[in-house]
Coordinates of C-alpha atoms and ligand atoms in Angstrom, one line a residue:
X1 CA 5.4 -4.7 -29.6
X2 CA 6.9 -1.6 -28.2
X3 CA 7.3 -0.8 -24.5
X4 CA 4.5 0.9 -22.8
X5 CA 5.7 4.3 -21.3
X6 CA 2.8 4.0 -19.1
X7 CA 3.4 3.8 -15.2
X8 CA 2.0 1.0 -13.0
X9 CA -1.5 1.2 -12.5
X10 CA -2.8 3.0 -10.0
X11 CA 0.7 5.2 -9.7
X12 CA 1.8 8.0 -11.0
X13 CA 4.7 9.8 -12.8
X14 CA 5.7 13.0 -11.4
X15 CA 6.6 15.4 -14.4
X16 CA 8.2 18.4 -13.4
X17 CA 4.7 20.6 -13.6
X18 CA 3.1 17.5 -11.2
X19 CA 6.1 17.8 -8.9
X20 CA 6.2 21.2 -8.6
X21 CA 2.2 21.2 -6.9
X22 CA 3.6 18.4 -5.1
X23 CA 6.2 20.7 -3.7
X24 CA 3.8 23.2 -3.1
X25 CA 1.5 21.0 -1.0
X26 CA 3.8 19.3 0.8
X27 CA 5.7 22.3 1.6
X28 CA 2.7 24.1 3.5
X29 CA 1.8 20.6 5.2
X30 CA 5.0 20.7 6.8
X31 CA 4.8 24.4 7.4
X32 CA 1.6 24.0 9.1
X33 CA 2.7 20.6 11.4
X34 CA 6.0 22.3 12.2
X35 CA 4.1 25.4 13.7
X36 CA 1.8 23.0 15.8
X37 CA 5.3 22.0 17.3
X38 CA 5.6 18.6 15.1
X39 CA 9.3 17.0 14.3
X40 CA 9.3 15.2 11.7
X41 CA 10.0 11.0 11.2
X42 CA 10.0 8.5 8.6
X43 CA 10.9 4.6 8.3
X44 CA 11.5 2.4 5.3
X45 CA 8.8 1.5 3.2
X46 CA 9.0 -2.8 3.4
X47 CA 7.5 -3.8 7.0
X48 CA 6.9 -7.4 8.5
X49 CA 3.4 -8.9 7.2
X50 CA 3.5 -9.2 10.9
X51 CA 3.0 -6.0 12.0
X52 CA -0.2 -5.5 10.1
X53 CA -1.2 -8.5 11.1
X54 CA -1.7 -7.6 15.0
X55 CA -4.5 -4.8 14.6
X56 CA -4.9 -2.7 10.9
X57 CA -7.9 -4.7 10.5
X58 CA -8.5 -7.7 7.6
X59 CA -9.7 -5.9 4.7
X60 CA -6.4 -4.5 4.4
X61 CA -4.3 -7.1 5.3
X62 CA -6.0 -9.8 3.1
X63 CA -7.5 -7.7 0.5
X64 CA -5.2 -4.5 0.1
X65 CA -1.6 -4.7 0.7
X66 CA 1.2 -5.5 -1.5
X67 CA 2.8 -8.9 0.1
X68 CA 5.8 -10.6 -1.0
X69 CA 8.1 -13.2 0.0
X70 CA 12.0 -12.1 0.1
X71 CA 14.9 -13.8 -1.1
X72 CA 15.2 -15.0 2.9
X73 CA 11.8 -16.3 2.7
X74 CA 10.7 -13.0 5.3
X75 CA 6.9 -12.2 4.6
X76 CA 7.2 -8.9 3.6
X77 CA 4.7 -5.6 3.2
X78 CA 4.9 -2.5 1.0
X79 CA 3.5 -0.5 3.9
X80 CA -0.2 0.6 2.8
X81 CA -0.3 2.5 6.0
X82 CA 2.2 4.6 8.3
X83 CA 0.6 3.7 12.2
X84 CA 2.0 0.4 12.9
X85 CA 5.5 1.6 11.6
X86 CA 5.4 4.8 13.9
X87 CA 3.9 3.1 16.8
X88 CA 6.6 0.3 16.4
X89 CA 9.6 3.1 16.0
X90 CA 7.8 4.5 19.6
X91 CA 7.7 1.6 21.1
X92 CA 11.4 0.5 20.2
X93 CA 12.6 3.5 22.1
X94 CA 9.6 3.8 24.7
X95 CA 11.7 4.8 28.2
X96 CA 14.2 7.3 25.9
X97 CA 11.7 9.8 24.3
X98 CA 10.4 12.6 26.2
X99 CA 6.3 13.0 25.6
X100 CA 4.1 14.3 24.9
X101 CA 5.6 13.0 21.7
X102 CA 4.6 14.9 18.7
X103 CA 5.8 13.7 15.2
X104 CA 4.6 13.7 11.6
X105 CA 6.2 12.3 8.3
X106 CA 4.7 12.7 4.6
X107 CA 5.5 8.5 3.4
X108 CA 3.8 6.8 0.4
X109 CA 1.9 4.2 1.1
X110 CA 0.5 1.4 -1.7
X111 CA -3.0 -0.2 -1.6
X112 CA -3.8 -2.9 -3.7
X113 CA -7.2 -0.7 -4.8
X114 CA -9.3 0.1 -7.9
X115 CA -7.6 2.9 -9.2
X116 CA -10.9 5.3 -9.4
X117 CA -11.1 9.1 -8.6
X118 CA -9.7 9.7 -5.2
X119 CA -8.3 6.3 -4.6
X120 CA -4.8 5.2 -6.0
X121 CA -2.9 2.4 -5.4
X122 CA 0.2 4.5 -4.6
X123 CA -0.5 7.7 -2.8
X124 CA 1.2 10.4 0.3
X125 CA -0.2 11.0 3.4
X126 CA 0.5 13.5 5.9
X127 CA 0.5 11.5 9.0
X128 CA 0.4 13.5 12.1
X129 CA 0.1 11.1 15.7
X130 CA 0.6 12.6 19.3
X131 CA 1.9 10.6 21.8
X132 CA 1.2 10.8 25.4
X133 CA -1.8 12.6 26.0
X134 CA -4.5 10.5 27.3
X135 CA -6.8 13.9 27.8
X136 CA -9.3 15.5 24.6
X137 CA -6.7 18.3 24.1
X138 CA -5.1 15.9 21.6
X139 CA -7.9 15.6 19.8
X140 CA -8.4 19.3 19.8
X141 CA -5.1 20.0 18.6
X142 CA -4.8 17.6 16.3
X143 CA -8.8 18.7 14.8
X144 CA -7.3 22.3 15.2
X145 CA -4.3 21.9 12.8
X146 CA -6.0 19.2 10.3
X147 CA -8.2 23.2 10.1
X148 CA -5.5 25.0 10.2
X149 CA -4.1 22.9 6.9
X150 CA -7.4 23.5 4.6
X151 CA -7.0 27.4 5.6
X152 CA -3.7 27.2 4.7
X153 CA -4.4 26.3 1.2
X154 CA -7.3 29.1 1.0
X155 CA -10.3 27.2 1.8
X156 CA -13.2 28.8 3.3
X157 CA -15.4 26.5 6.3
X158 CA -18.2 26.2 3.6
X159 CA -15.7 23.8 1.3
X160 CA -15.0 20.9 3.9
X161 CA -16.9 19.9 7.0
X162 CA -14.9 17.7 10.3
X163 CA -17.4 14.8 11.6
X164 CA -16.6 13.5 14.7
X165 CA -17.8 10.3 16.3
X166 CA -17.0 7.8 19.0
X167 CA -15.7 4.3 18.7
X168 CA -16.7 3.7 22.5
X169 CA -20.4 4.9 21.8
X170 CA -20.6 2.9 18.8
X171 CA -19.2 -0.4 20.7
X172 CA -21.6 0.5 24.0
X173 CA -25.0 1.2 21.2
X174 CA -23.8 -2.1 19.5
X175 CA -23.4 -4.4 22.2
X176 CA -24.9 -3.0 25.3
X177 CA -28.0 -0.7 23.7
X178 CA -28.6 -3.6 21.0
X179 CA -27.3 -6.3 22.7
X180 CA -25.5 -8.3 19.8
X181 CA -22.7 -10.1 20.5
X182 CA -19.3 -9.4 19.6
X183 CA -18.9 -11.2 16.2
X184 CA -22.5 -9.5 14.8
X185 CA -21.1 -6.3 16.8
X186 CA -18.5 -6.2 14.6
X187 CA -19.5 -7.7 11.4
X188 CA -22.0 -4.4 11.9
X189 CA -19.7 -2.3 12.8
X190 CA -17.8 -3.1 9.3
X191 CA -21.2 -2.2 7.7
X192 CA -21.8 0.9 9.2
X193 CA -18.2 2.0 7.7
X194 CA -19.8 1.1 3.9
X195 CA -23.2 2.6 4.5
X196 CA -22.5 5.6 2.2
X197 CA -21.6 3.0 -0.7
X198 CA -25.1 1.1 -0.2
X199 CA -28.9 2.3 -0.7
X200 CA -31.5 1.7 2.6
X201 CA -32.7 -1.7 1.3
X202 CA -29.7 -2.9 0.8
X203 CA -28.0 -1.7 4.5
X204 CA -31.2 -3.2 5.6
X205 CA -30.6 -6.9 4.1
X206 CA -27.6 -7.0 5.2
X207 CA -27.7 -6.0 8.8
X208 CA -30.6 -8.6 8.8
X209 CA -28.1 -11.1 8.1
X210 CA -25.8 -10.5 10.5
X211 CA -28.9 -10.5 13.3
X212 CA -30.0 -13.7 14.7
X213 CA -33.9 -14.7 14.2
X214 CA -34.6 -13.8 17.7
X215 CA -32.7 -10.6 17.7
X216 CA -35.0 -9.3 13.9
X217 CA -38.1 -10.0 15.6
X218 CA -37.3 -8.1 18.5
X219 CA -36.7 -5.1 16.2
X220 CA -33.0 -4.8 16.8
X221 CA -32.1 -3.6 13.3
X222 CA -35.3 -0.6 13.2
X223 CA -33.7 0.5 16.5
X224 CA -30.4 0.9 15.1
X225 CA -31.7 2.5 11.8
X226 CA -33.5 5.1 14.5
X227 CA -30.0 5.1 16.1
X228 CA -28.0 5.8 13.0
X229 CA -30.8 8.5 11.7
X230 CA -30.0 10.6 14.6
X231 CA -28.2 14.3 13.2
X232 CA -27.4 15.2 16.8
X233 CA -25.8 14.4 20.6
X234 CA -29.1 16.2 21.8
X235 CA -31.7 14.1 19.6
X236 CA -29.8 10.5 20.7
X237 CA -32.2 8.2 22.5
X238 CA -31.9 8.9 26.5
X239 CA -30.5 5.4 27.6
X240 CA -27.4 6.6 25.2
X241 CA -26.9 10.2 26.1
X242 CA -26.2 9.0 29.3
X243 CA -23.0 7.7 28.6
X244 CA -19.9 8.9 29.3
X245 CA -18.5 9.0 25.4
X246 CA -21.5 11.4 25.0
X247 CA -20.2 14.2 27.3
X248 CA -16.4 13.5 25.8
X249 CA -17.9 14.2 22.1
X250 CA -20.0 17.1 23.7
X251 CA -17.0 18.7 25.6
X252 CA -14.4 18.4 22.4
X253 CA -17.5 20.5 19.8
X254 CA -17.7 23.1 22.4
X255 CA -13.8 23.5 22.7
X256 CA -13.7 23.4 18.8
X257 CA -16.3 26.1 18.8
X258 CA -14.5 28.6 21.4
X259 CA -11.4 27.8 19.2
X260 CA -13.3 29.0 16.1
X261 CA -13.7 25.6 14.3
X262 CA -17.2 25.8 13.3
X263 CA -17.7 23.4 10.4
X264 CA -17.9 20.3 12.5
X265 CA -20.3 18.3 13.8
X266 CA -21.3 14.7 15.3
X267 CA -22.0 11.8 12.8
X268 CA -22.7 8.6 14.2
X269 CA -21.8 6.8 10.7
X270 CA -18.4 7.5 10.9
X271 CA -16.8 4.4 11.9
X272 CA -13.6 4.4 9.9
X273 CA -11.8 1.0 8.8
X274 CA -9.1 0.3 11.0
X275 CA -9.7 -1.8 14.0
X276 CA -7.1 -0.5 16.6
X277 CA -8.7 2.6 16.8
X278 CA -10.5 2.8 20.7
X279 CA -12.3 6.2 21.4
X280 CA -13.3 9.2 19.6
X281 CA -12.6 9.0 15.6
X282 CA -12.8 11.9 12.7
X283 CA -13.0 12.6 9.1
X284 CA -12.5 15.5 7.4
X285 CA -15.1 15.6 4.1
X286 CA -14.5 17.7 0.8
X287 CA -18.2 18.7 0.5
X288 CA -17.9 19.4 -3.6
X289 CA -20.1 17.3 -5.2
X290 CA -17.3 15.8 -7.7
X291 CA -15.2 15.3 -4.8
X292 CA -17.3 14.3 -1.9
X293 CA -15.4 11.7 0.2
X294 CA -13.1 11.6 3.1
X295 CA -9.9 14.0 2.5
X296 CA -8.4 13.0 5.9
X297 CA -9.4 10.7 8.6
X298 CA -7.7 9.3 12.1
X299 CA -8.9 9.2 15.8
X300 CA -7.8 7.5 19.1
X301 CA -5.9 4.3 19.4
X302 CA -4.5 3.8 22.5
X303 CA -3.8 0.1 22.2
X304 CA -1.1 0.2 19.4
X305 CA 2.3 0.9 20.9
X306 CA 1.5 -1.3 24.1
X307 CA 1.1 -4.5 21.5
X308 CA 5.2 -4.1 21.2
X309 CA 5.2 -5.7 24.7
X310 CA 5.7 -2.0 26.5
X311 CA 4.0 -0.3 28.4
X312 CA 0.9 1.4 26.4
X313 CA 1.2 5.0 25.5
X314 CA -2.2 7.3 24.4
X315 CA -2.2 8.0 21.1
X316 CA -4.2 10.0 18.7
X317 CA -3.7 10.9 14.8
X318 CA -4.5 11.0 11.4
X319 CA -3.6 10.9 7.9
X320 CA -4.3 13.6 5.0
X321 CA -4.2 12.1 1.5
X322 CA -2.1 13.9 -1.4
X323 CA -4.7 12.5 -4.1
X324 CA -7.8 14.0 -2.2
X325 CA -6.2 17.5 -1.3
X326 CA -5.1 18.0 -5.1
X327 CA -8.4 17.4 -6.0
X328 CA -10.0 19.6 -3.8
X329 CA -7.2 22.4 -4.3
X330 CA -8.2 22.3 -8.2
X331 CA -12.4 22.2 -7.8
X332 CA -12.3 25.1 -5.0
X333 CA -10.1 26.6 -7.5
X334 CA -7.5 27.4 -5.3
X335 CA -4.6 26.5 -6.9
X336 CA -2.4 29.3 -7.3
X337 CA 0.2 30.0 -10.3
X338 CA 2.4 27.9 -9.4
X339 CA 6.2 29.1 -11.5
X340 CA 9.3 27.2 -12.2
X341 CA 12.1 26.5 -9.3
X342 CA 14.6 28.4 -12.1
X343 CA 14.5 32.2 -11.7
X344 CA 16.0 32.9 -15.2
X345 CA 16.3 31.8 -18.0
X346 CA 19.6 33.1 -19.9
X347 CA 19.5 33.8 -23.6
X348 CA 22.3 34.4 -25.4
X349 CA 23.5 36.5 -28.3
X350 CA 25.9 34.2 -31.0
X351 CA 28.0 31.7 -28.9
X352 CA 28.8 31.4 -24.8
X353 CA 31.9 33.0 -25.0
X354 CA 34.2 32.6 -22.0
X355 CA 32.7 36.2 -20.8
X356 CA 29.0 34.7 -20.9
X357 CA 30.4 31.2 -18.3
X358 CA 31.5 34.6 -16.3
X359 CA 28.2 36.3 -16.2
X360 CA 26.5 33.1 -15.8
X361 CA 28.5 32.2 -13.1
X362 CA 28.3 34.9 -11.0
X363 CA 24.1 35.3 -11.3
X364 CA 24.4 31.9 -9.7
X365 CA 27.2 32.5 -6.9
X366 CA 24.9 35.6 -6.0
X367 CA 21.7 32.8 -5.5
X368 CA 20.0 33.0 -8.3
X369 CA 18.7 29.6 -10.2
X370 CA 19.6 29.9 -13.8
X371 CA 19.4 27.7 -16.4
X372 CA 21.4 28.3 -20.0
X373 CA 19.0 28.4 -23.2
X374 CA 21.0 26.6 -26.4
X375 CA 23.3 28.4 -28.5
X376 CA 22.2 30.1 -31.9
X377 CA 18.7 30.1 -31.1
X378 CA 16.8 33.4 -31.8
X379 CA 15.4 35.4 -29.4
X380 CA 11.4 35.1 -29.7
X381 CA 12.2 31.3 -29.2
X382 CA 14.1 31.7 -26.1
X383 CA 11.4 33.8 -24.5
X384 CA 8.8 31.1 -25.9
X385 CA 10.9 28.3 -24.2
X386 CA 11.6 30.3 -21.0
X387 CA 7.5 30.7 -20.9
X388 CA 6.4 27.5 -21.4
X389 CA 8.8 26.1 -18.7
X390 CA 6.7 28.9 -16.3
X391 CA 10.2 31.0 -15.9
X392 CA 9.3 34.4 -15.2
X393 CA 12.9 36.4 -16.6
X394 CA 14.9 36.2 -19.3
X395 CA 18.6 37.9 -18.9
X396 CA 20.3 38.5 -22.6
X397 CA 23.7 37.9 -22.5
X398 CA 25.7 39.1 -25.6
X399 CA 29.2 40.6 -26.4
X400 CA 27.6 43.7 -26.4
X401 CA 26.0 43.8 -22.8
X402 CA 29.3 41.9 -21.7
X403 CA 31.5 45.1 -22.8
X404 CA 28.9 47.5 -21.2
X405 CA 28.2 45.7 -18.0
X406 CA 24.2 46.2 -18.9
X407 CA 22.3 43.6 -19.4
X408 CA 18.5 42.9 -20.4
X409 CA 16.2 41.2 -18.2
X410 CA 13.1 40.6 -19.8
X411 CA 9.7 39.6 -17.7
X412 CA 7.9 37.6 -19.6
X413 CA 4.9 38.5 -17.7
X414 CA 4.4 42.2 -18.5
X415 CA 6.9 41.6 -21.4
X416 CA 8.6 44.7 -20.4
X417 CA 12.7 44.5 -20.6
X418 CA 15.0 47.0 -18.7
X419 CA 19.1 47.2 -18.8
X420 CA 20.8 46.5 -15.6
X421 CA 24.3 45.5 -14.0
X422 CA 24.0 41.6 -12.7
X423 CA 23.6 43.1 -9.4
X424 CA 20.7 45.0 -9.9
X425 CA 19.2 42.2 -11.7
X426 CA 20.0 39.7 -9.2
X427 CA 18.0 42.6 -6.2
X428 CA 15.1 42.7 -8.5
X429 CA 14.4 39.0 -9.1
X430 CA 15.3 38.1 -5.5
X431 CA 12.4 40.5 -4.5
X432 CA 10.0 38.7 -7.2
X433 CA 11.1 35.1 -5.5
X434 CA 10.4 36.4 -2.4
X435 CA 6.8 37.9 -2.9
X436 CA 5.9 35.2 -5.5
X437 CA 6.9 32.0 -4.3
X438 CA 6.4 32.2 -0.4
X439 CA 2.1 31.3 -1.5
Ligands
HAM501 P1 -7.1 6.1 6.1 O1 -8.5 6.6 6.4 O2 -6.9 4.8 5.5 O3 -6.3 6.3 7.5 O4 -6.4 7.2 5.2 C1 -6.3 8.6 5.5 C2 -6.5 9.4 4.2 O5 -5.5 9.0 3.3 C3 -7.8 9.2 3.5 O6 -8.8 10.1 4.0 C4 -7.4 9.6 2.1 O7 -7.3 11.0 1.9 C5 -6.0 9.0 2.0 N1 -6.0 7.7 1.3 C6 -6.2 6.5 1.9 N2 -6.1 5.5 1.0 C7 -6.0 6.1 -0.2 C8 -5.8 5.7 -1.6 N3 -5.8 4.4 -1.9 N4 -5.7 6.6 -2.6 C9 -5.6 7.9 -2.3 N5 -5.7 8.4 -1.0 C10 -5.9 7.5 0.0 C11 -5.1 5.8 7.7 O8 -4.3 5.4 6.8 C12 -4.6 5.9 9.2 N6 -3.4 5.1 9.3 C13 -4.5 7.3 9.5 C14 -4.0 7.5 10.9 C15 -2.8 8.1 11.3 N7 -4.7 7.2 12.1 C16 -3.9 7.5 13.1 N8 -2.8 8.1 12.7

């Protein structure tokens, strides 16, 4: 049987096209994190099993990550996530670095998932974590930016909407308002994340089994289904607006409003999965119906760095998925044409005579990217090669142009050619690059 020239499941090959949108995004995610005032990080993709162990939750220790043993019998993790690695690298140098700390990095992470739409087992996050700031301007900025990153790509508030909840409201409804205990307060908690996946009846089952007898009769589960119905801060029960998390929610979707960040809002569903985060907690949701899951999620977790023995240091942050943004770049159609790296394409006329290396060779010392069709072909077919590899010019280069010191670029666009020194040609597609490429 021959080889299969498919990749891994779950991963993907990057062909030059796929590379090149990957370049795109990633480009404006750093753009937009650098202009927020982030530096960016990175750190090897093998951890400890240990370091997942301590607080990323079981699911996707047990169930998701990519474990091995090396050949020094070390327990060893493809990392599926980039938190504990940054809040280890922060703790290892906790007295040296000057906060508030604000780093990103762009790693790619591997879950051990059910490839489906959306969900890989190898993907790229943006990951974006401030360190040092214990007060909600964190989360504003960081809410702020994870904006600013949609807009960047053209997307309009309709297309996307930020939900915003509380970890510290969820624990006080689940163990204070309810009164569970914390091994049903958490096995609910879990549920809560998965509601979206299940209908009513079955949510309903289930949280029944986590409640004791006592606890059903007493109507614990209809009062957190009242709870978990509730679309508002205003509309909560008035036992819970009291609380303190309540006002913190409150306060950060009034600053996000006088900031201009209207499409967010409170949803007391959003738990999210990992178990070291301690306060406020958000999600940003492609609201296209082929696409409607979380594009971006993160929060508060104040508890990670300190676990490193060190003193603890505040921390919020999130991560923005590759797989998620491409799909909701190409549904909100806002993809734009994206063109090859390569400025020109040379054709030439007969063979590359020593004079043609010359020409060549100067288009590139002046900055140009150029790359050299094969000898002997004819023209259309150069220009039909040039356009399928999405380069926009074609320079001629023949004996004739080389004794005039006139050559033909051709855009392939308009398919309009004009004759003109190297120079000149090298000015004109310069000022294309510039206007076309910068999206
Ligand atoms: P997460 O919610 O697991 O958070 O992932 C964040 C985003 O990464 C998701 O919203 C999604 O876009 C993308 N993502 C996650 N898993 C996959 C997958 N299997 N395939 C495709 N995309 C995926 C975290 O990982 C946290 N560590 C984020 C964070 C950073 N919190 C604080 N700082």
């Amino acid at each position: 049987m021959a080889l299969s020239t498919q990749p891994y499941k779950g991963a993907r090959d990057f062909y030059p096209e796929d590379k090149r949108l990957q370049k795109y995004m990633f480009d404006k995610l750093r753009q937009v994190a650098e202009r927020y005032g982030y530096e960016e990080y990175d750190a090897p993709i093998l951890e400890s099993l240990e370091l997942y162990l301590a607080k990323s939750g079981a699911e996707i220790v047990n169930e998701q990550t990519y474990t091995f043993t090396d050949r020094g019998g070390r327990e060893v993790v493809i990392r599926p996530e980039m938190t504990p690695s940054v809040s280890r690298m922060v703790a290892a140098k906790r007295q040296e670095l000057s906060y508030p700390l604000r780093w990103y990095s762009l790693p790619n992470l591997w879950r051990y998932e059910r490839p489906q739409r959306g969900r890989l087992r190898e993907h790229w996050q943006l990951n974006v974590d401030v360190f040092g700031l214990a007060g909600s301007e964190a989360e504003l900025e960081l809410i702020q930016m994870a904006n600013a990153i949609y807009k960047s790509f053209g997307a309009k508030p309709a297309m996307y909407e930020i939900r915003l909840n509380s970890r510290r409201l969820m624990d006080y409804i689940l163990r204070e308002y309810l009164g569970l205990n914390e091994v049903e307060a958490f096995s609910l908690a879990k549920l809560i994340d998965r509601m979206h996946k299940l209908d009513r009846s079955e949510f309903i089952a289930l949280a029944d089994a986590i409640c004791s007898a006592s606890e059903r009769e007493a109507g614990v589960v209809e009062k957190l289904l009242t709870v978990l119905d509730t679309k508002t801060l205003q509309t909560l029960p008035a036992d819970l607006r009291e609380h303190d998390s309540v006002a913190a929610l409150n306060g950060l979707l009034v600053a996000l409003a006088d900031s201009g960040v209207t499409n967010v809002r409170f949803d007391i569903t959003i738990m999210r999965g990992f178990d070291y985060y301690t306060d406020i907690v958000f999600e940003v949701v492609d609201l296209h119906p082929d696409n409607n899951r979380a594009m971006m999620g993160g929060g508060r977790y104040d508890g990670l760095v300190g676990l490193f023995g060190v003193e603890p240091v505040p921390t919020v942050g999130f991560g923005l998925g590759d797989v998620t943004l491409a799909n909701f770049i190409e549904l909100h159609n806002l993809l734009p044409k994206l063109t090859s790296e390569t400025d020109v394409y040379v054709a030439t006329i007969g063979d590359i005579t020593a004079g043609a290396t010359h020409a060549i060779g100067e288009l590139r010392e002046m900055g140009l990217n150029v790359a050299v069709g094969l000898a002997g072909r004819k023209l259309v077919d150069h220009f039909k090669i040039a356009d399928k590899k999405k380069i926009h010019y074609v320079v001629i280069i023949g004996a004739q142009e080389l004794a005039d010191e006139q050559f033909t670029l051709k855009n392939l666009s308009t398919t309009e050619s004009e004759k003109h020194s190297l120079q000149r040609i090298v000015s004109i597609v310069k000022d294309y690059r510039e206007t076309n490429r910068k999206h």
